[in-house]
Amino acid sequence: MRFQTLEDVVVQGKRVFVRVDFNVPLAGGKVADDTRIVAALPTIKALRAKGARVILASHLGRPKGGPEAKYSLRPVADRLAELLGAPVRFSADCIGDEAIAASRALADGDLLLLENVRFHPEEEKNDAEFSRALAALGDLYVNDAFGSAHRAHASTEGITRYLSPAVAGLLMEKELEYLGRALSAPGRPFVAVLGGSKISGKIDVIQNLLPRVDALLIGGAMMFTFLRAQGKATGRSLVEEDRLDLARTLLSGSDAAKLILPTDTLAALDLEGNDTGLVVPAGEVPEDRMGVDIGPATMARYSEILRGARTVLWNGPMGIFEVPAYAHGTMALARALADATKVGATTIIGGGDSAAAIAAAGLEHEVSHVSTGGGASLEFLEGKVLPGVAALSPRTGGA
Ligand code: ADP
Ligand code: MG
């Protein structure tokens, strides 16, 4: 690791400002899904165990430039207190007198959650004054919000100009370790599986991954843009006409042999699952039908390829998995990743919908790593430097 982590700092008795990703869904004034809170627990527990005074900051939702009750982090404080079995104090503003007083009143091991940083529009503007006001609350900074690391905001980037050292939390470290190793030193064969709705959102991912992988398996709607580019019949499937040239370029490029397309597809008359679909050769979708999933021959072939892989990176569902009748390909792929993990492969899942799919399959604990950052993991896989990561204090000397 080129940046500092919790291991590099002494936190005993210090006020530690921790940026977490508590952007959780709320319903009826309660946390509806606490996955992201649970993901931050290792860092929070480690800091408390070392006698730190923990100050937690996060955004939640997209408030329109001021406080909005429905985006308050107060319910998160309650849920966090339940999960830890310890009181969590709350400051109704993330900066100013109340927050400063609350941060100074903390004893070793105490916890304070600050109200939504996006209640101040200066957060997203990465405003210097606001960054400084946040920095005033802590003695050092920990970033554990991988899911927000692709944004240069005050609490993820600006604050590090006024508060140092800035070190990675355990979740941040784990995310960067898994995704970073896949890109820089993967065990081989390295197989990537890309699906989802649009090729346009994933062009940079394809271009960054293709030279690095041994095989890139295509699924989801993007397969039809490739198939159309080959002059095949795609019926009413989602095809991005303006990406056909790009698809042709990829299909004729130097890494074309690594690009693997489905051989069969499930073609349905509607998108609601009323028609459970017809399995057809991938390039022979009838005019009145739309490709909604990969077919059984493709599932078998992809599973076989994954069985021999040492590193697997999966982003994007194989079909419209929200409809149970069209979820078989995605579920089969989830199973194939779990099986590959059992025989020693490192398996990594990036992307919000893919994470939801592996959870729906009940296999999220049977793969090596499910990234908590949808957009952030995608940008990382595109080869971009994430501002929140670049802002971490470099590790001097040694590794
Ligand atoms: P992720 O969030 O994992 O990066 P995406 O957002 O790229 O994944 O894609 C997920 C969406 O792709 C899902 O809503 C799914 O319904 C859609 N999708 C997958 N296959 C198809 C298809 N054949 N036609 C239309 N949409 C599809
Ligand atoms: Mg998505």
CSV table of C-alpha atoms and ligand atoms in Angstrom, one decimal:
chain,number,residue,atom,x,y,z
A,1,MET,CA,0.0,0.0,0.0
A,2,ARG,CA,1.3,3.4,-0.9
A,3,PHE,CA,-0.8,5.2,1.6
A,4,GLN,CA,-1.0,5.2,5.4
A,5,THR,CA,-3.5,3.0,7.3
A,6,LEU,CA,-4.8,2.6,10.8
A,7,GLU,CA,-1.6,0.7,11.6
A,8,ASP,CA,0.5,3.7,11.0
A,9,VAL,CA,-1.1,6.0,13.6
A,10,VAL,CA,-1.5,6.3,17.3
A,11,VAL,CA,-5.1,7.0,18.1
A,12,GLN,CA,-5.2,6.6,21.9
A,13,GLY,CA,-6.9,9.7,23.4
A,14,LYS,CA,-7.1,11.4,20.0
A,15,ARG,CA,-10.2,12.8,18.3
A,16,VAL,CA,-10.4,10.8,15.1
A,17,PHE,CA,-12.5,12.2,12.3
A,18,VAL,CA,-13.8,9.3,10.3
A,19,ARG,CA,-15.6,9.7,7.0
A,20,VAL,CA,-17.9,6.7,6.6
A,21,ASP,CA,-20.5,5.8,3.9
A,22,PHE,CA,-23.7,5.7,5.9
A,23,ASN,CA,-25.8,6.6,2.8
A,24,VAL,CA,-28.4,4.0,3.7
A,25,PRO,CA,-32.1,3.7,2.8
A,26,LEU,CA,-34.5,4.9,5.4
A,27,ALA,CA,-38.2,3.9,5.8
A,28,GLY,CA,-40.6,5.2,8.5
A,29,GLY,CA,-37.8,7.0,10.4
A,30,LYS,CA,-35.7,3.8,10.6
A,31,VAL,CA,-32.8,2.3,8.8
A,32,ALA,CA,-34.2,-0.1,6.1
A,33,ASP,CA,-30.9,-1.7,5.2
A,34,ASP,CA,-27.9,-1.5,7.5
A,35,THR,CA,-25.3,-3.2,5.2
A,36,ARG,CA,-23.2,-0.1,4.9
A,37,ILE,CA,-23.3,0.6,8.6
A,38,VAL,CA,-22.2,-3.0,9.2
A,39,ALA,CA,-19.4,-2.6,6.7
A,40,ALA,CA,-17.9,0.3,8.7
A,41,LEU,CA,-18.0,-1.6,12.0
A,42,PRO,CA,-14.5,-3.1,11.9
A,43,THR,CA,-12.9,0.3,11.7
A,44,ILE,CA,-15.2,1.8,14.3
A,45,LYS,CA,-14.6,-1.1,16.7
A,46,ALA,CA,-10.8,-1.0,16.1
A,47,LEU,CA,-10.6,2.7,16.9
A,48,ARG,CA,-12.7,2.3,20.1
A,49,ALA,CA,-10.6,-0.6,21.2
A,50,LYS,CA,-7.5,1.5,20.9
A,51,GLY,CA,-9.0,4.3,23.0
A,52,ALA,CA,-9.9,6.8,20.2
A,53,ARG,CA,-12.6,9.4,20.5
A,54,VAL,CA,-14.5,8.6,17.3
A,55,ILE,CA,-16.3,11.3,15.3
A,56,LEU,CA,-18.2,9.9,12.4
A,57,ALA,CA,-19.3,11.9,9.3
A,58,SER,CA,-21.3,10.9,6.2
A,59,HIS,CA,-23.7,12.1,3.6
A,60,LEU,CA,-27.1,10.6,3.1
A,61,GLY,CA,-29.2,11.1,0.0
A,62,ARG,CA,-29.3,14.3,-2.1
A,63,PRO,CA,-30.6,17.1,0.1
A,64,LYS,CA,-31.1,20.3,-1.9
A,65,GLY,CA,-28.7,22.6,-0.2
A,66,GLY,CA,-30.0,22.7,3.3
A,67,PRO,CA,-31.3,20.5,6.2
A,68,GLU,CA,-34.2,18.2,5.3
A,69,ALA,CA,-35.6,15.9,8.0
A,70,LYS,CA,-36.0,13.0,5.6
A,71,TYR,CA,-32.2,12.9,5.1
A,72,SER,CA,-31.2,13.2,8.7
A,73,LEU,CA,-28.6,10.7,10.0
A,74,ARG,CA,-30.3,10.5,13.4
A,75,PRO,CA,-31.9,7.1,12.7
A,76,VAL,CA,-28.4,5.9,11.8
A,77,ALA,CA,-27.1,6.9,15.2
A,78,ASP,CA,-29.8,4.7,16.8
A,79,ARG,CA,-29.0,1.7,14.5
A,80,LEU,CA,-25.3,2.1,15.1
A,81,ALA,CA,-25.8,2.2,18.9
A,82,GLU,CA,-27.8,-1.1,18.6
A,83,LEU,CA,-25.2,-2.8,16.6
A,84,LEU,CA,-22.3,-1.7,18.9
A,85,GLY,CA,-24.2,-2.0,22.1
A,86,ALA,CA,-22.9,1.4,23.1
A,87,PRO,CA,-24.2,4.9,23.1
A,88,VAL,CA,-23.7,7.1,20.0
A,89,ARG,CA,-24.0,10.8,20.5
A,90,PHE,CA,-25.4,13.0,17.8
A,91,SER,CA,-24.6,16.5,16.7
A,92,ALA,CA,-27.4,18.2,14.8
A,93,ASP,CA,-24.9,20.2,12.7
A,94,CYS,CA,-21.6,18.7,11.3
A,95,ILE,CA,-19.7,22.0,11.9
A,96,GLY,CA,-19.9,24.9,14.3
A,97,ASP,CA,-20.1,25.4,18.1
A,98,GLU,CA,-22.4,22.4,18.8
A,99,ALA,CA,-20.1,20.0,16.8
A,100,ILE,CA,-16.9,21.3,18.4
A,101,ALA,CA,-18.3,21.2,21.9
A,102,ALA,CA,-19.6,17.6,21.3
A,103,SER,CA,-16.2,16.5,19.9
A,104,ARG,CA,-14.4,18.0,22.9
A,105,ALA,CA,-16.7,16.3,25.4
A,106,LEU,CA,-15.8,12.8,24.1
A,107,ALA,CA,-13.9,10.5,26.4
A,108,ASP,CA,-11.7,7.7,25.1
A,109,GLY,CA,-13.8,5.1,23.2
A,110,ASP,CA,-16.8,7.4,22.9
A,111,LEU,CA,-18.7,7.9,19.7
A,112,LEU,CA,-20.2,10.9,18.0
A,113,LEU,CA,-22.1,10.9,14.7
A,114,LEU,CA,-22.4,14.2,12.9
A,115,GLU,CA,-25.5,15.3,11.0
A,116,ASN,CA,-25.5,14.9,7.2
A,117,VAL,CA,-22.5,16.8,5.7
A,118,ARG,CA,-24.6,17.5,2.6
A,119,PHE,CA,-26.9,19.8,4.6
A,120,HIS,CA,-24.2,22.3,3.7
A,121,PRO,CA,-23.9,22.8,-0.1
A,122,GLU,CA,-20.2,23.6,0.6
A,123,GLU,CA,-19.6,19.9,1.0
A,124,GLU,CA,-20.1,19.0,-2.7
A,125,LYS,CA,-18.3,22.2,-3.7
A,126,ASN,CA,-15.3,21.0,-1.8
A,127,ASP,CA,-15.3,24.5,-0.2
A,128,ALA,CA,-12.1,25.4,1.7
A,129,GLU,CA,-13.8,27.1,4.7
A,130,PHE,CA,-16.1,24.3,5.2
A,131,SER,CA,-13.3,21.7,4.9
A,132,ARG,CA,-11.4,23.7,7.6
A,133,ALA,CA,-14.5,23.7,9.8
A,134,LEU,CA,-14.8,19.9,9.5
A,135,ALA,CA,-11.0,19.5,10.1
A,136,ALA,CA,-11.3,21.5,13.4
A,137,LEU,CA,-13.3,18.6,14.9
A,138,GLY,CA,-10.5,16.1,14.8
A,139,ASP,CA,-6.8,15.5,15.5
A,140,LEU,CA,-6.4,13.1,12.6
A,141,TYR,CA,-8.5,11.8,9.7
A,142,VAL,CA,-9.6,8.4,8.6
A,143,ASN,CA,-11.4,7.7,5.3
A,144,ASP,CA,-13.4,4.5,5.3
A,145,ALA,CA,-15.9,5.7,2.7
A,146,PHE,CA,-14.8,3.9,-0.4
A,147,GLY,CA,-18.2,4.4,-1.9
A,148,SER,CA,-17.6,8.2,-1.9
A,149,ALA,CA,-13.9,8.1,-2.8
A,150,HIS,CA,-14.6,9.0,-6.4
A,151,ARG,CA,-15.9,12.4,-5.4
A,152,ALA,CA,-13.7,15.3,-4.5
A,153,HIS,CA,-15.9,16.7,-1.7
A,154,ALA,CA,-15.0,18.5,1.5
A,155,SER,CA,-15.3,15.5,3.8
A,156,THR,CA,-13.5,13.1,1.4
A,157,GLU,CA,-10.8,15.4,-0.1
A,158,GLY,CA,-10.8,19.0,1.1
A,159,ILE,CA,-10.5,18.2,4.7
A,160,THR,CA,-7.1,16.4,4.2
A,161,ARG,CA,-5.5,19.8,3.4
A,162,TYR,CA,-6.2,20.9,7.0
A,163,LEU,CA,-6.1,17.6,8.9
A,164,SER,CA,-3.3,15.1,8.8
A,165,PRO,CA,-2.3,12.4,8.7
A,166,ALA,CA,-5.1,11.1,6.5
A,167,VAL,CA,-5.2,7.4,6.6
A,168,ALA,CA,-7.3,4.6,5.1
A,169,GLY,CA,-9.8,2.7,7.3
A,170,LEU,CA,-10.1,-1.0,7.2
A,171,LEU,CA,-12.9,-1.1,4.7
A,172,MET,CA,-11.2,1.3,2.4
A,173,GLU,CA,-8.0,-0.8,2.7
A,174,LYS,CA,-9.8,-4.0,1.9
A,175,GLU,CA,-11.6,-2.5,-1.2
A,176,LEU,CA,-8.3,-1.1,-2.6
A,177,GLU,CA,-6.5,-4.3,-1.8
A,178,TYR,CA,-8.9,-6.5,-3.7
A,179,LEU,CA,-9.6,-4.2,-6.6
A,180,GLY,CA,-6.0,-3.0,-6.8
A,181,ARG,CA,-4.5,-6.5,-6.9
A,182,ALA,CA,-7.0,-7.6,-9.6
A,183,LEU,CA,-5.7,-4.7,-11.8
A,184,SER,CA,-2.1,-4.8,-11.0
A,185,ALA,CA,-1.1,-8.4,-10.1
A,186,PRO,CA,-4.0,-10.8,-10.6
A,187,GLY,CA,-3.6,-14.6,-10.1
A,188,ARG,CA,-4.0,-16.1,-13.6
A,189,PRO,CA,-6.1,-17.0,-15.5
A,190,PHE,CA,-7.8,-13.7,-14.8
A,191,VAL,CA,-11.4,-13.7,-16.1
A,192,ALA,CA,-13.7,-10.7,-16.0
A,193,VAL,CA,-17.4,-10.9,-16.6
A,194,LEU,CA,-19.3,-7.8,-17.7
A,195,GLY,CA,-23.0,-7.4,-18.1
A,196,GLY,CA,-25.6,-4.9,-17.1
A,197,SER,CA,-27.7,-2.6,-19.3
A,198,LYS,CA,-25.4,-0.4,-21.3
A,199,ILE,CA,-22.2,-0.7,-23.1
A,200,SER,CA,-21.9,3.1,-23.0
A,201,GLY,CA,-21.4,3.2,-19.2
A,202,LYS,CA,-18.8,0.6,-19.3
A,203,ILE,CA,-16.6,1.4,-22.3
A,204,ASP,CA,-13.8,2.6,-20.2
A,205,VAL,CA,-14.0,-0.5,-18.0
A,206,ILE,CA,-13.8,-2.7,-21.0
A,207,GLN,CA,-10.9,-0.8,-22.5
A,208,ASN,CA,-9.0,-0.9,-19.2
A,209,LEU,CA,-9.7,-4.5,-18.5
A,210,LEU,CA,-9.3,-6.1,-21.9
A,211,PRO,CA,-5.5,-5.9,-22.1
A,212,ARG,CA,-5.2,-7.1,-18.5
A,213,VAL,CA,-7.5,-10.2,-18.5
A,214,ASP,CA,-7.1,-13.6,-20.0
A,215,ALA,CA,-10.8,-13.7,-21.0
A,216,LEU,CA,-13.7,-11.2,-20.8
A,217,LEU,CA,-17.1,-12.8,-20.8
A,218,ILE,CA,-20.0,-10.6,-22.0
A,219,GLY,CA,-23.6,-10.8,-20.8
A,220,GLY,CA,-26.5,-8.5,-20.1
A,221,ALA,CA,-27.9,-6.1,-22.7
A,222,MET,CA,-24.4,-5.1,-23.9
A,223,MET,CA,-24.1,-8.4,-25.7
A,224,PHE,CA,-26.6,-7.3,-28.2
A,225,THR,CA,-24.6,-4.3,-29.3
A,226,PHE,CA,-21.7,-6.6,-30.0
A,227,LEU,CA,-24.0,-9.1,-31.8
A,228,ARG,CA,-25.6,-6.4,-33.9
A,229,ALA,CA,-22.1,-5.1,-34.8
A,230,GLN,CA,-21.4,-8.6,-36.2
A,231,GLY,CA,-24.5,-8.2,-38.3
A,232,LYS,CA,-26.6,-10.7,-36.3
A,233,ALA,CA,-30.3,-10.5,-35.7
A,234,THR,CA,-31.1,-8.9,-32.3
A,235,GLY,CA,-34.9,-8.4,-32.6
A,236,ARG,CA,-36.1,-5.8,-30.1
A,237,SER,CA,-33.1,-6.2,-27.8
A,238,LEU,CA,-31.5,-3.2,-26.3
A,239,VAL,CA,-28.9,-2.1,-28.9
A,240,GLU,CA,-26.9,1.1,-28.6
A,241,GLU,CA,-26.7,2.2,-32.3
A,242,ASP,CA,-24.2,4.9,-31.5
A,243,ARG,CA,-21.8,2.3,-30.0
A,244,LEU,CA,-21.7,-0.1,-32.9
A,245,ASP,CA,-18.5,1.3,-34.3
A,246,LEU,CA,-16.9,0.9,-30.9
A,247,ALA,CA,-18.1,-2.6,-30.7
A,248,ARG,CA,-16.6,-3.4,-34.1
A,249,THR,CA,-13.3,-1.8,-33.1
A,250,LEU,CA,-13.2,-4.0,-30.0
A,251,LEU,CA,-14.2,-7.1,-32.0
A,252,SER,CA,-11.4,-6.6,-34.5
A,253,GLY,CA,-8.8,-5.3,-32.1
A,254,SER,CA,-5.7,-7.1,-30.9
A,255,ASP,CA,-7.4,-8.5,-27.8
A,256,ALA,CA,-10.5,-9.6,-29.7
A,257,ALA,CA,-9.8,-13.3,-29.0
A,258,LYS,CA,-10.3,-12.6,-25.3
A,259,LEU,CA,-13.8,-11.2,-25.8
A,260,ILE,CA,-16.3,-14.0,-25.4
A,261,LEU,CA,-19.9,-13.5,-26.4
A,262,PRO,CA,-22.9,-15.6,-25.4
A,263,THR,CA,-24.0,-18.4,-27.8
A,264,ASP,CA,-27.6,-18.5,-26.8
A,265,THR,CA,-30.1,-16.1,-25.2
A,266,LEU,CA,-33.5,-16.1,-23.6
A,267,ALA,CA,-35.8,-14.0,-25.8
A,268,ALA,CA,-39.1,-12.8,-24.4
A,269,LEU,CA,-42.2,-11.0,-25.8
A,270,ASP,CA,-42.5,-8.6,-22.9
A,271,LEU,CA,-40.4,-7.4,-20.0
A,272,GLU,CA,-42.8,-8.2,-17.2
A,273,GLY,CA,-42.1,-12.0,-17.1
A,274,ASN,CA,-45.6,-12.9,-18.5
A,275,ASP,CA,-43.8,-14.6,-21.3
A,276,THR,CA,-41.1,-16.7,-19.7
A,277,GLY,CA,-39.2,-16.6,-23.0
A,278,LEU,CA,-37.7,-18.8,-25.6
A,279,VAL,CA,-34.1,-20.0,-25.8
A,280,VAL,CA,-32.6,-19.0,-29.2
A,281,PRO,CA,-29.1,-18.8,-30.7
A,282,ALA,CA,-27.7,-15.5,-29.6
A,283,GLY,CA,-27.6,-14.1,-33.1
A,284,GLU,CA,-31.1,-15.2,-34.0
A,285,VAL,CA,-33.5,-13.2,-31.8
A,286,PRO,CA,-36.9,-13.1,-33.6
A,287,GLU,CA,-38.1,-9.7,-34.6
A,288,ASP,CA,-40.9,-9.5,-32.1
A,289,ARG,CA,-38.7,-10.6,-29.1
A,290,MET,CA,-36.1,-9.1,-26.9
A,291,GLY,CA,-33.1,-10.7,-25.3
A,292,VAL,CA,-33.6,-10.7,-21.5
A,293,ASP,CA,-31.0,-13.2,-20.2
A,294,ILE,CA,-28.1,-15.5,-21.4
A,295,GLY,CA,-29.2,-19.0,-22.3
A,296,PRO,CA,-28.3,-22.3,-20.7
A,297,ALA,CA,-25.5,-23.2,-23.1
A,298,THR,CA,-23.8,-19.9,-22.3
A,299,MET,CA,-24.3,-20.4,-18.6
A,300,ALA,CA,-22.6,-23.8,-18.8
A,301,ARG,CA,-19.8,-22.4,-20.9
A,302,TYR,CA,-19.2,-19.4,-18.6
A,303,SER,CA,-19.3,-21.6,-15.5
A,304,GLU,CA,-16.7,-23.9,-17.1
A,305,ILE,CA,-14.4,-21.0,-17.8
A,306,LEU,CA,-14.8,-19.7,-14.3
A,307,ARG,CA,-13.9,-23.1,-12.8
A,308,GLY,CA,-10.4,-22.7,-14.2
A,309,ALA,CA,-9.9,-19.1,-13.2
A,310,ARG,CA,-7.7,-17.8,-10.3
A,311,THR,CA,-9.1,-14.3,-10.3
A,312,VAL,CA,-12.7,-13.4,-11.3
A,313,LEU,CA,-14.0,-9.9,-11.5
A,314,TRP,CA,-17.8,-9.6,-12.1
A,315,ASN,CA,-19.6,-6.4,-12.9
A,316,GLY,CA,-23.1,-6.2,-14.3
A,317,PRO,CA,-26.0,-8.8,-14.2
A,318,MET,CA,-26.4,-11.3,-17.1
A,319,GLY,CA,-30.0,-10.4,-17.7
A,320,ILE,CA,-33.0,-8.5,-16.3
A,321,PHE,CA,-32.5,-10.3,-13.0
A,322,GLU,CA,-35.2,-8.2,-11.2
A,323,VAL,CA,-37.7,-10.4,-13.1
A,324,PRO,CA,-37.4,-13.9,-11.6
A,325,ALA,CA,-38.1,-15.6,-15.0
A,326,TYR,CA,-35.1,-13.7,-16.4
A,327,ALA,CA,-32.8,-14.2,-13.4
A,328,HIS,CA,-31.4,-17.7,-14.2
A,329,GLY,CA,-28.3,-16.6,-16.0
A,330,THR,CA,-27.3,-14.1,-13.2
A,331,MET,CA,-28.0,-16.7,-10.5
A,332,ALA,CA,-26.0,-19.3,-12.4
A,333,LEU,CA,-23.1,-16.9,-12.6
A,334,ALA,CA,-23.4,-16.1,-8.9
A,335,ARG,CA,-23.2,-19.8,-8.2
A,336,ALA,CA,-20.2,-20.2,-10.6
A,337,LEU,CA,-18.4,-17.4,-8.6
A,338,ALA,CA,-19.1,-19.2,-5.3
A,339,ASP,CA,-17.9,-22.5,-6.8
A,340,ALA,CA,-14.7,-20.9,-8.1
A,341,THR,CA,-14.1,-19.3,-4.7
A,342,LYS,CA,-14.3,-22.8,-3.1
A,343,VAL,CA,-11.5,-24.1,-5.2
A,344,GLY,CA,-9.2,-21.1,-4.4
A,345,ALA,CA,-10.1,-18.4,-6.8
A,346,THR,CA,-10.2,-14.8,-5.7
A,347,THR,CA,-13.6,-13.5,-6.7
A,348,ILE,CA,-14.6,-9.9,-6.7
A,349,ILE,CA,-17.9,-8.2,-7.4
A,350,GLY,CA,-18.3,-4.6,-8.3
A,351,GLY,CA,-21.4,-2.6,-9.1
A,352,GLY,CA,-24.6,-1.9,-7.2
A,353,ASP,CA,-26.9,-4.2,-9.1
A,354,SER,CA,-24.4,-7.0,-9.2
A,355,ALA,CA,-24.0,-6.7,-5.4
A,356,ALA,CA,-27.8,-6.9,-5.1
A,357,ALA,CA,-27.8,-9.9,-7.4
A,358,ILE,CA,-25.3,-11.9,-5.3
A,359,ALA,CA,-27.2,-11.0,-2.2
A,360,ALA,CA,-30.5,-12.2,-3.8
A,361,ALA,CA,-28.7,-15.5,-4.6
A,362,GLY,CA,-27.7,-15.7,-0.9
A,363,LEU,CA,-24.1,-16.1,-1.9
A,364,GLU,CA,-22.6,-12.8,-0.8
A,365,HIS,CA,-20.5,-14.6,1.9
A,366,GLU,CA,-19.2,-17.2,-0.5
A,367,VAL,CA,-17.2,-14.9,-2.7
A,368,SER,CA,-14.0,-13.1,-1.8
A,369,HIS,CA,-15.1,-9.6,-1.9
A,370,VAL,CA,-18.3,-7.6,-2.7
A,371,SER,CA,-17.4,-4.0,-3.2
A,372,THR,CA,-19.5,-1.5,-1.3
A,373,GLY,CA,-18.9,1.2,-3.8
A,374,GLY,CA,-20.9,1.1,-7.0
A,375,GLY,CA,-19.7,4.2,-8.9
A,376,ALA,CA,-16.4,4.2,-7.1
A,377,SER,CA,-15.6,0.6,-8.0
A,378,LEU,CA,-16.5,1.3,-11.6
A,379,GLU,CA,-14.2,4.3,-11.8
A,380,PHE,CA,-11.4,2.4,-10.1
A,381,LEU,CA,-11.8,-0.4,-12.7
A,382,GLU,CA,-11.7,2.3,-15.4
A,383,GLY,CA,-8.2,3.0,-14.2
A,384,LYS,CA,-9.0,6.4,-12.7
A,385,VAL,CA,-7.3,7.7,-9.6
A,386,LEU,CA,-10.0,8.3,-7.0
A,387,PRO,CA,-9.7,11.7,-5.3
A,388,GLY,CA,-10.4,10.4,-1.9
A,389,VAL,CA,-7.6,7.8,-2.3
A,390,ALA,CA,-5.2,10.3,-3.8
A,391,ALA,CA,-5.7,12.5,-0.8
A,392,LEU,CA,-4.5,9.9,1.7
A,393,SER,CA,-1.1,10.5,3.4
A,394,PRO,CA,1.6,8.6,1.5
A,395,ARG,CA,3.5,6.0,3.4
A,396,THR,CA,7.1,7.1,3.8
A,397,GLY,CA,9.9,4.6,3.3
A,398,GLY,CA,9.5,0.8,3.0
A,399,ALA,CA,6.5,-0.7,1.2
B,1,ADP,P1,-24.2,-2.7,-11.9
B,1,ADP,O1,-25.0,-1.8,-11.0
B,1,ADP,O2,-23.9,-4.0,-11.2
B,1,ADP,O3,-22.9,-2.0,-12.4
B,1,ADP,P2,-25.7,-2.1,-14.3
B,1,ADP,O4,-26.3,-0.9,-13.6
B,1,ADP,O5,-24.7,-1.8,-15.4
B,1,ADP,O6,-25.0,-3.1,-13.2
B,1,ADP,O7,-26.9,-2.9,-14.9
B,1,ADP,C1,-27.9,-3.5,-14.2
B,1,ADP,C2,-29.2,-3.5,-15.1
B,1,ADP,O8,-29.0,-4.1,-16.3
B,1,ADP,C3,-30.3,-4.2,-14.4
B,1,ADP,O9,-31.3,-3.3,-14.0
B,1,ADP,C4,-30.8,-5.2,-15.4
B,1,ADP,O10,-32.2,-5.3,-15.5
B,1,ADP,C5,-30.2,-4.6,-16.7
B,1,ADP,N1,-30.1,-5.6,-17.8
B,1,ADP,C6,-29.3,-6.7,-17.8
B,1,ADP,N2,-29.5,-7.5,-18.9
B,1,ADP,C7,-30.4,-6.8,-19.7
B,1,ADP,C8,-31.0,-7.0,-20.9
B,1,ADP,N3,-30.8,-8.1,-21.6
B,1,ADP,N4,-31.9,-6.0,-21.4
B,1,ADP,C9,-32.1,-4.9,-20.7
B,1,ADP,N5,-31.6,-4.7,-19.5
B,1,ADP,C10,-30.8,-5.6,-18.9
B,2,MG,MG,-26.4,-0.2,-11.6
